[in-house]
Short mmCIF file of C-alpha atoms in Angstrom, two decimals:
data_model
loop_
_atom_site.label_atom_id
_atom_site.label_comp_id
_atom_site.label_asym_id
_atom_site.label_seq_id
_atom_site.Cartn_x
_atom_site.Cartn_y
_atom_site.Cartn_z
CA MET A 402 -29.28 -7.82 -18.54
CA ILE A 403 -26.25 -9.20 -16.71
CA LYS A 404 -24.58 -5.78 -16.91
CA LYS A 405 -27.56 -4.06 -15.28
CA ILE A 406 -27.64 -6.62 -12.46
CA LEU A 407 -23.91 -6.27 -11.89
CA ILE A 408 -23.99 -2.46 -11.85
CA ALA A 409 -26.80 -2.55 -9.26
CA PHE A 410 -24.88 -5.08 -7.18
CA PHE A 411 -21.68 -3.03 -7.34
CA CYS A 412 -23.51 0.14 -6.20
CA VAL A 413 -25.14 -1.59 -3.23
CA ALA A 414 -21.94 -3.41 -2.27
CA ALA A 415 -19.85 -0.24 -2.51
CA HIS A 416 -22.04 1.32 0.19
CA GLY A 417 -21.12 -1.59 2.44
CA LEU A 418 -17.44 -1.15 1.62
CA PHE A 419 -17.44 2.42 2.93
CA ALA A 420 -19.48 1.55 6.02
CA GLN A 421 -17.57 -1.47 7.31
CA ASN A 422 -15.02 -1.86 10.09
CA GLY A 423 -12.62 -4.31 8.49
CA THR A 424 -10.75 -5.67 11.52
CA ILE A 425 -10.97 -6.37 15.23
CA SER A 426 -7.26 -6.86 15.71
CA PRO A 427 -5.51 -5.10 18.62
CA TYR A 428 -2.55 -4.59 16.26
CA SER A 429 -4.67 -2.17 14.21
CA TYR A 430 -3.89 0.25 17.08
CA PHE A 431 -0.56 0.96 15.38
CA GLY A 432 0.42 2.78 12.19
CA ILE A 433 -2.58 3.46 9.95
CA GLY A 434 -4.24 0.21 11.01
CA ASP A 435 -4.15 -3.25 9.48
CA GLN A 436 -3.11 -3.00 5.83
CA ARG A 437 -5.43 -5.31 3.92
CA ASP A 438 -4.65 -7.97 1.30
CA ASN A 439 -4.61 -6.35 -2.15
CA GLY A 440 -5.24 -9.45 -4.24
CA ALA A 441 -8.34 -11.24 -5.50
CA VAL A 442 -9.31 -14.57 -3.96
CA ASP A 443 -7.64 -16.63 -6.72
CA THR A 444 -4.23 -15.05 -6.01
CA GLN A 445 -4.70 -14.88 -2.22
CA MET A 446 -5.16 -18.66 -2.20
CA MET A 447 -1.72 -19.11 -3.81
CA GLY A 448 -0.03 -17.54 -0.80
CA GLY A 449 -0.74 -14.05 -2.15
CA LEU A 450 1.34 -14.42 -5.34
CA SER A 451 0.75 -11.54 -7.77
CA MET A 452 2.88 -12.55 -10.79
CA TYR A 453 0.37 -14.86 -12.52
CA GLY A 454 -2.12 -13.48 -15.05
CA ASP A 455 -4.56 -15.02 -17.52
CA SER A 456 -7.24 -13.99 -20.01
CA ILE A 457 -10.31 -14.19 -17.73
CA HIS A 458 -9.26 -13.03 -14.23
CA ILE A 459 -8.47 -9.55 -12.94
CA ASN A 460 -5.14 -9.51 -11.13
CA LEU A 461 -5.56 -6.76 -8.52
CA GLY A 462 -1.92 -6.90 -7.44
CA ASN A 463 -0.14 -6.72 -10.80
CA PRO A 464 -1.21 -4.14 -13.42
CA ALA A 465 0.97 -5.71 -16.14
CA ALA A 466 -1.39 -8.73 -16.06
CA TYR A 467 -4.16 -6.59 -17.64
CA SER A 468 -2.36 -7.15 -20.97
CA LYS A 469 -3.61 -10.77 -20.84
CA LEU A 470 -7.34 -9.93 -20.57
CA ARG A 471 -9.43 -11.08 -23.55
CA LEU A 472 -12.90 -10.69 -22.02
CA THR A 473 -14.56 -8.08 -19.85
CA ALA A 474 -14.31 -9.30 -16.27
CA TYR A 475 -16.29 -8.28 -13.21
CA THR A 476 -15.04 -9.44 -9.85
CA ALA A 477 -16.09 -9.05 -6.22
CA GLY A 478 -14.79 -10.63 -3.04
CA LEU A 479 -16.08 -11.29 0.48
CA SER A 480 -14.32 -12.70 3.52
CA HIS A 481 -15.19 -13.93 6.99
CA LYS A 482 -12.44 -14.15 9.60
CA GLU A 483 -12.63 -16.02 12.91
CA TYR A 484 -10.12 -14.86 15.55
CA ARG A 485 -8.84 -16.39 18.74
CA LEU A 486 -7.12 -13.61 20.71
CA LYS A 487 -4.84 -14.93 23.42
CA THR A 488 -2.77 -13.23 26.11
CA PHE A 489 -0.66 -14.88 28.79
CA THR A 490 -3.71 -15.07 31.09
CA GLU A 491 -6.85 -14.70 28.92
CA GLU A 492 -8.42 -15.92 25.70
CA GLN A 493 -11.27 -14.54 23.57
CA ASN A 494 -13.00 -15.61 20.34
CA THR A 495 -14.48 -13.10 17.90
CA SER A 496 -15.09 -12.63 14.16
CA VAL A 497 -15.56 -10.08 11.39
CA THR A 498 -17.07 -10.20 7.87
CA ASN A 499 -15.95 -7.88 5.07
CA LEU A 500 -16.45 -6.91 1.47
CA ASP A 501 -12.88 -7.02 0.12
CA TYR A 502 -12.99 -5.62 -3.42
CA LEU A 503 -15.14 -4.59 -6.38
CA SER A 504 -13.46 -4.37 -9.78
CA ILE A 505 -14.03 -4.27 -13.54
CA GLY A 506 -11.40 -4.96 -16.21
CA PHE A 507 -11.58 -5.19 -20.00
CA PRO A 508 -9.36 -5.33 -23.10
CA ILE A 509 -8.90 -1.97 -24.87
CA ALA A 510 -6.71 -3.17 -27.74
CA ARG A 511 -4.79 -6.24 -28.81
CA ASN A 512 -2.54 -7.16 -25.86
CA ALA A 513 -3.73 -4.22 -23.74
CA GLY A 514 -6.25 -3.94 -20.93
CA PHE A 515 -7.67 -1.44 -18.46
CA GLY A 516 -9.41 -1.80 -15.12
CA PHE A 517 -10.70 0.12 -12.12
CA GLY A 518 -12.32 -0.56 -8.79
CA ILE A 519 -12.44 0.01 -5.07
CA MET A 520 -11.08 -1.92 -2.08
CA PRO A 521 -10.12 -1.32 1.55
CA TYR A 522 -6.54 -0.15 2.06
CA SER A 523 -6.35 -0.31 5.86
CA SER A 524 -8.70 -0.91 8.79
CA VAL A 525 -8.76 0.14 12.45
CA GLY A 526 -10.95 -1.73 14.92
CA TYR A 527 -9.98 -2.56 18.48
CA THR A 528 -11.08 -2.33 22.12
CA LEU A 529 -8.35 -2.61 24.76
CA ASN A 530 -8.16 -2.30 28.55
CA SER A 531 -5.17 -1.93 30.82
CA ILE A 532 -5.07 -1.76 34.62
CA ALA A 533 -2.06 -0.59 36.66
CA GLN A 534 -1.25 1.15 39.94
CA ASN A 535 0.00 4.71 40.24
CA SER A 536 2.66 5.93 42.68
CA SER A 537 -0.01 6.31 45.41
CA GLY A 538 -1.13 2.70 45.07
CA ALA A 539 -4.48 3.60 43.44
CA GLU A 540 -5.76 1.48 40.56
CA VAL A 541 -5.62 3.26 37.16
CA THR A 542 -7.80 1.93 34.33
CA ASN A 543 -7.19 2.90 30.70
CA PHE A 544 -9.73 2.06 28.01
CA TYR A 545 -8.68 2.34 24.34
CA GLU A 546 -10.97 2.17 21.33
CA GLY A 547 -10.31 2.72 17.63
CA SER A 548 -12.39 2.57 14.45
CA GLY A 549 -12.38 3.59 10.80
CA GLY A 550 -10.02 2.91 7.95
CA LEU A 551 -8.84 3.95 4.52
CA ASN A 552 -10.45 2.94 1.23
CA ARG A 553 -8.68 2.81 -2.11
CA LEU A 554 -9.96 3.81 -5.55
CA TYR A 555 -7.67 2.58 -8.29
CA ALA A 556 -7.24 2.56 -12.07
CA SER A 557 -4.81 0.23 -13.85
CA ILE A 558 -3.52 -0.26 -17.37
CA GLY A 559 -1.34 -3.01 -18.80
CA PHE A 560 0.06 -3.68 -22.27
CA GLU A 561 2.51 -5.94 -24.08
CA PRO A 562 4.85 -3.79 -26.25
CA ILE A 563 7.14 -6.72 -27.07
CA LYS A 564 6.27 -10.40 -27.21
CA ASN A 565 6.39 -11.93 -23.71
CA VAL A 566 7.15 -8.55 -22.07
CA SER A 567 4.26 -6.81 -20.28
CA LEU A 568 4.27 -3.42 -18.58
CA GLY A 569 1.64 -1.98 -16.26
CA ALA A 570 0.85 0.94 -14.00
CA THR A 571 -1.74 1.66 -11.30
CA ILE A 572 -2.76 4.92 -9.68
CA ASN A 573 -4.28 4.58 -6.20
CA TYR A 574 -6.29 7.26 -4.42
CA ASN A 575 -6.49 6.48 -0.70
CA PHE A 576 -8.98 8.21 1.59
CA GLY A 577 -10.79 7.75 4.88
CA THR A 578 -11.03 8.61 8.56
CA LEU A 579 -9.29 7.10 11.59
CA GLU A 580 -10.77 7.64 15.07
CA TYR A 581 -9.05 6.93 18.38
CA GLN A 582 -10.29 7.33 21.96
CA ARG A 583 -8.57 6.88 25.33
CA ILE A 584 -10.53 7.01 28.60
CA GLN A 585 -8.77 6.97 31.97
CA SER A 586 -10.22 6.57 35.46
CA VAL A 587 -8.42 6.47 38.81
CA GLU A 588 -9.70 4.56 41.84
CA GLY A 589 -11.25 6.93 44.38
CA VAL A 590 -11.34 9.92 42.00
CA GLN A 591 -14.76 11.35 41.10
CA PHE A 592 -13.91 12.34 37.53
CA GLY A 593 -12.20 10.56 34.65
CA THR A 594 -10.37 11.98 31.64
CA LEU A 595 -10.86 11.39 27.94
CA ASP A 596 -8.76 12.02 24.84
CA ASP A 597 -10.43 11.81 21.39
CA ARG A 598 -8.39 12.03 18.19
CA GLU A 599 -9.50 12.01 14.58
CA SER A 600 -7.50 12.00 11.33
CA ARG A 601 -9.07 12.64 7.92
CA ILE A 602 -6.60 11.22 5.43
CA ASN A 603 -6.17 11.26 1.66
CA GLY A 604 -3.37 10.87 -0.84
CA TYR A 605 -2.00 9.03 -3.87
CA ASP A 606 0.52 6.33 -4.57
CA PHE A 607 1.52 4.45 -7.72
CA LYS A 608 2.42 0.89 -8.66
CA TYR A 609 4.56 -0.13 -11.64
CA ALA A 610 4.96 -3.66 -12.96
CA LEU A 611 7.18 -5.54 -15.41
CA ASN A 612 6.40 -9.16 -16.35
CA TYR A 613 8.56 -11.34 -18.58
CA THR A 614 6.93 -14.65 -19.57
CA PRO A 615 8.92 -16.54 -22.23
CA THR A 616 7.76 -19.93 -23.52
CA ILE A 617 10.03 -22.89 -22.79
CA LYS A 618 10.02 -25.93 -25.14
CA ASP A 619 6.72 -24.74 -26.74
CA LYS A 620 4.79 -26.02 -23.72
CA TYR A 621 5.92 -24.38 -20.51
CA THR A 622 6.12 -20.77 -19.39
CA LEU A 623 8.69 -19.07 -17.19
CA TYR A 624 7.14 -16.27 -15.10
CA THR A 625 9.28 -13.40 -13.85
CA SER A 626 7.92 -10.23 -12.30
CA VAL A 627 9.10 -6.98 -10.73
CA LEU A 628 6.61 -4.75 -8.86
CA VAL A 629 7.32 -1.36 -7.31
CA ASN A 630 4.69 0.32 -5.13
CA THR A 631 5.95 3.88 -4.69
CA GLN A 632 6.04 5.76 -1.40
CA GLY A 633 2.59 6.87 -0.31
CA ASN A 634 2.47 10.48 0.85
CA LEU A 635 -0.82 10.86 2.68
CA VAL A 636 -2.12 14.19 3.97
CA SER A 637 -3.76 13.98 7.41
CA LYS A 638 -6.07 16.70 8.78
CA ASN A 639 -6.21 16.15 12.52
CA THR A 640 -8.40 17.16 15.46
CA GLU A 641 -8.10 16.36 19.17
CA THR A 642 -10.37 17.02 22.14
CA LEU A 643 -9.56 16.60 25.83
CA GLY A 644 -12.10 16.50 28.61
CA SER A 645 -13.35 15.10 31.87
CA PHE A 646 -16.46 13.12 32.74
CA SER A 647 -18.34 11.99 35.82
CA ILE A 648 -17.54 8.44 36.93
CA ALA A 649 -21.00 8.24 38.54
CA ASN A 650 -23.13 8.88 35.44
CA GLY A 651 -20.69 9.04 32.50
CA ASN A 652 -21.72 12.58 31.51
CA ASN A 653 -19.05 14.91 30.14
CA VAL A 654 -18.17 17.74 32.51
CA GLU A 655 -15.87 19.73 30.26
CA VAL A 656 -14.52 19.13 26.74
CA VAL A 657 -12.09 21.45 24.95
CA ASP A 658 -10.45 21.43 21.52
CA VAL A 659 -6.68 21.11 21.55
CA ASN A 660 -4.78 23.81 19.65
CA LEU A 661 -2.86 21.55 17.26
CA ASP A 662 -1.63 24.52 15.24
CA ALA A 663 0.70 25.46 18.10
CA SER A 664 2.49 22.09 17.81
CA ASN A 665 2.30 21.91 13.98
CA LEU A 666 0.06 18.84 14.18
CA ARG A 667 -3.11 20.24 12.59
CA ASN A 668 -1.97 19.07 9.15
CA THR A 669 0.63 16.32 8.97
CA GLU A 670 2.05 13.96 6.37
CA ILE A 671 2.04 10.18 6.71
CA LYS A 672 4.76 8.46 4.71
CA ILE A 673 4.24 4.82 3.66
CA PRO A 674 7.63 3.58 2.34
CA THR A 675 8.15 2.09 -1.13
CA ARG A 676 7.51 -1.66 -1.43
CA THR A 677 9.32 -3.80 -4.02
CA THR A 678 8.30 -7.35 -5.00
CA LEU A 679 10.30 -9.88 -7.04
CA GLY A 680 8.63 -13.01 -8.43
CA LEU A 681 9.70 -16.19 -10.20
CA GLY A 682 7.47 -19.04 -11.38
CA TYR A 683 7.09 -21.89 -13.84
CA GLY A 684 4.13 -23.74 -15.28
CA GLU A 685 2.07 -25.18 -18.10
CA ASP A 686 -0.78 -22.93 -19.30
CA LYS A 687 -4.21 -23.99 -18.01
CA LYS A 688 -2.63 -27.04 -16.36
CA TRP A 689 -0.33 -26.17 -13.44
CA PHE A 690 1.79 -23.38 -12.02
CA VAL A 691 4.16 -22.91 -9.08
CA GLY A 692 5.85 -19.68 -8.04
CA ALA A 693 7.56 -17.74 -5.27
CA GLU A 694 7.76 -14.05 -4.38
CA TYR A 695 9.86 -11.91 -2.09
CA SER A 696 8.87 -8.38 -1.01
CA PHE A 697 10.78 -5.81 0.99
CA GLN A 698 9.87 -2.40 2.41
CA GLN A 699 11.84 0.12 4.47
CA MET A 700 9.25 0.48 7.22
CA SER A 701 11.99 2.11 9.31
CA LYS A 702 11.13 5.23 7.28
CA PHE A 703 7.43 5.14 8.22
CA GLU A 704 6.22 8.47 9.64
CA ASN A 705 3.02 9.46 11.44
CA ALA A 706 3.77 12.35 13.79
CA PHE A 707 0.21 12.84 15.09
CA LEU A 708 -0.29 9.24 16.21
CA GLY A 709 3.25 8.39 17.29
CA LEU A 710 3.52 5.90 20.19
CA ASP A 711 6.31 5.25 22.68
CA ASN A 712 6.06 1.45 22.79
CA VAL A 713 6.32 0.78 19.03
CA THR A 714 9.21 1.08 16.58
CA TYR A 715 9.41 0.25 12.89
CA ASN A 716 12.14 -1.75 11.18
CA ASP A 717 12.51 -2.90 7.59
CA ALA A 718 9.76 -5.34 6.56
CA SER A 719 9.80 -8.35 4.25
CA SER A 720 7.38 -10.98 2.98
CA TYR A 721 7.82 -14.45 1.50
CA ALA A 722 5.17 -16.29 -0.53
CA LEU A 723 5.04 -19.70 -2.21
CA GLY A 724 2.07 -21.07 -4.09
CA GLY A 725 0.51 -22.49 -7.20
CA TYR A 726 -2.45 -24.21 -8.84
CA TRP A 727 -3.38 -27.42 -10.65
CA VAL A 728 -6.22 -28.20 -13.10
CA PRO A 729 -6.75 -31.93 -13.86
CA GLU A 730 -8.25 -31.37 -17.34
CA TYR A 731 -9.23 -27.82 -18.36
CA ARG A 732 -11.26 -28.90 -21.43
CA ALA A 733 -12.85 -32.01 -19.90
CA LEU A 734 -16.37 -32.65 -21.23
CA ASN A 735 -17.20 -35.14 -18.49
CA GLY A 736 -16.43 -34.85 -14.81
CA TYR A 737 -17.01 -31.39 -13.35
CA PHE A 738 -14.19 -31.64 -10.82
CA ASN A 739 -11.69 -32.27 -13.63
CA ARG A 740 -12.22 -28.62 -14.62
CA VAL A 741 -11.89 -27.25 -11.08
CA THR A 742 -8.74 -25.24 -10.28
CA TYR A 743 -7.06 -26.38 -7.05
CA ARG A 744 -4.87 -23.74 -5.36
CA ALA A 745 -2.56 -23.71 -2.33
CA GLY A 746 0.19 -21.59 -0.82
CA LEU A 747 2.22 -20.37 2.15
CA ARG A 748 3.10 -16.88 3.35
CA TYR A 749 5.36 -15.43 6.01
CA ASP A 750 5.37 -11.71 6.79
CA VAL A 751 7.99 -9.88 8.81
CA THR A 752 5.80 -6.81 9.41
CA GLY A 753 8.61 -4.52 10.54
CA MET A 754 6.58 -3.56 13.61
CA THR A 755 8.17 -4.04 17.04
CA VAL A 756 5.89 -3.62 20.08
CA ASN A 757 7.27 -3.77 23.63
CA ASN A 758 10.58 -4.88 22.08
CA LYS A 759 8.98 -7.91 20.36
CA GLU A 760 8.74 -8.35 16.58
CA ILE A 761 5.20 -8.88 15.28
CA ASN A 762 5.20 -11.41 12.44
CA ASN A 763 2.52 -13.35 10.55
CA PHE A 764 2.39 -16.87 9.08
CA GLY A 765 -0.42 -18.27 6.94
CA ILE A 766 -1.36 -21.41 4.99
CA THR A 767 -3.81 -20.94 2.10
CA PHE A 768 -5.81 -23.30 -0.10
CA GLY A 769 -8.90 -23.06 -2.27
CA LEU A 770 -10.96 -24.02 -5.31
CA GLY A 771 -11.88 -22.26 -8.55
CA LEU A 772 -15.34 -23.58 -9.48
CA PRO A 773 -16.45 -23.11 -13.13
CA LEU A 774 -19.87 -21.52 -13.70
CA GLY A 775 -21.54 -22.45 -16.98
CA ALA A 776 -19.73 -22.25 -20.30
CA ASN A 777 -18.72 -18.56 -20.40
CA PHE A 778 -15.45 -18.81 -18.38
CA SER A 779 -17.05 -17.33 -15.24
CA ASN A 780 -16.12 -18.94 -11.94
CA LEU A 781 -16.65 -18.93 -8.20
CA ASN A 782 -13.45 -18.88 -6.15
CA LEU A 783 -13.60 -20.36 -2.66
CA GLY A 784 -10.61 -20.08 -0.37
CA PHE A 785 -9.41 -20.69 3.18
CA GLU A 786 -6.50 -19.41 5.24
CA LEU A 787 -5.13 -20.59 8.58
CA GLY A 788 -2.67 -18.28 10.27
CA ARG A 789 -1.10 -16.79 13.35
CA ARG A 790 0.22 -13.33 14.18
CA GLY A 791 1.92 -11.86 17.22
CA THR A 792 3.02 -13.36 20.54
CA THR A 793 1.93 -13.54 24.17
CA ASP A 794 5.36 -12.37 25.34
CA GLN A 795 5.76 -8.90 26.92
CA ASN A 796 2.00 -8.66 27.68
CA LEU A 797 1.11 -8.79 23.98
CA VAL A 798 -1.63 -10.62 22.08
CA GLU A 799 -1.31 -13.70 19.88
CA GLU A 800 -3.90 -13.90 17.10
CA SER A 801 -4.85 -17.27 15.63
CA TYR A 802 -7.25 -16.92 12.72
CA PHE A 803 -9.27 -18.88 10.19
CA LYS A 804 -10.36 -16.93 7.13
CA ILE A 805 -12.96 -17.93 4.54
CA ASN A 806 -12.82 -16.12 1.18
CA LEU A 807 -15.50 -16.05 -1.50
CA GLY A 808 -14.82 -14.43 -4.87
CA LEU A 809 -17.06 -14.13 -7.92
CA SER A 810 -15.48 -13.61 -11.34
CA LEU A 811 -17.92 -13.07 -14.23
CA ASN A 812 -16.97 -12.66 -17.88
CA ASP A 813 -18.77 -10.95 -20.76
CA ARG A 814 -18.08 -9.37 -24.15
CA TRP A 815 -18.85 -5.65 -24.24
CA PHE A 816 -17.93 -5.16 -27.88
CA ARG A 817 -19.53 -7.75 -30.17
CA LYS A 818 -19.72 -7.38 -33.92
CA VAL A 819 -23.40 -7.57 -34.90
CA LYS A 820 -24.23 -9.03 -38.30
CA ILE A 821 -27.18 -7.45 -40.14
CA ASN A 822 -28.86 -9.53 -42.83
#
C-alpha cells in the first residue's frame, strides 16, 4: 500500500516540479539562472557536504554512496525561502516555495545500489527596473523580466569493488526553457520597444565519484571523497522577437521575428565547466561525524553566446563547506530526542560571477534535525539556513535569506523472501 501512495504522490509532485518558478533572485538574470542545491535536506544541513553516505538515505550529490544502501529509499524535499532584497536606497521582502527533489534508490546486489529521480537544475525568476536619462535629457525606463528554468532527470549507480573503496557514476539529462523580456519607454515618446527572447535547452553531463572509508581503531571511520562533474554541453534553440507598443494602451503595434540564422545564434551551445570536489571527514558510525569539502570550477570558460551581457564577467569559482552531525543514542529505547540526528554546517561560495566589477559571493549557516518515524528507519528531516549573497555596491542588490527545508525519507523492502508452509 505504501508503494501505491508514494507513486501517486511522486506523480502529482512531479507536475509541480515542472510548473514552478524556483527563484525570485535578481542574480538569476545571469548565466542560465540560479543553479540549485543538488543535495537532499540531510546533507544540505551539514553545509552541503556530499561525502557522507549510510544504509537508509539517498545521497543525491555522491553516486558512490549508493553502495551503502541496504533498503529501498524514497525521498522528497520541499523548501520555503524568505528574501530581503536591499539596494543602496530601497528594501523589499519577498518569498518563494519549491519542490526540490523526488528520488528513489535501492540495493541491486551486495554492496551495490541504483537510484533515479528528478530535481531542478537552475531557475530564472526576476523583475527589474532601471531609470536613466538619455543624451537629450529625457527619462528612459527599462523593465526586465525573466522566468523558467532547467530540470534534471538523473540515474545513478554505486558499488564497492574493494573493501572500503566505493565508485559511482551519474548521468544527468537537463532540459527546460528560459524566457527573457526587456521593455523600454522614453519620456515624451508615444511608442515603446520590446525585446523577447526564448531558449529551449537540453543536454547531458556526468558525475563520477570515488569514496575511500577505512576503519580506524575498529570504531572510527575516515571519510575521503573525490567528485568530478564533467563539463555540461547544452544545446540551446533560440528565438527572438522585436517590436513596438503603444504607451497609451499597451497594445503591440508591430512585432517581427529576428533572423538569428544570419548571426549564427539560432542554435547555440552553452558550456558549463567541469566542477571538482574534494572531501575529508572523520566520525563514529551512527554517533557523530565532522567533515569539510572544497570545490573548484573554471567558470572563466562558461559560454552562452545568445544571452551574453556586457556588465558581467566570469572568473574561476570555488566553494568551501564544513559540517557534521551528532546522535545522542541511536538505539535508545527511552527518550525520543536521544534518537534524533542533530546537524549543522557552514558554506561559503565564490560564485565566479562579477557584475559591475563586483564579485558576487554567498555565505550560509545551516542547522537541522533528523526526526525518526516509527521503527522502520524512515525519518523526517527539518532544516534551516541563514545566508547572504551579493552587495549594495555599484548599484547592485544584497540578498539576505532565511530558508526552511523539509525532507521526507521513507524506507521499505522491495524484495522479501516469502516463506510458504
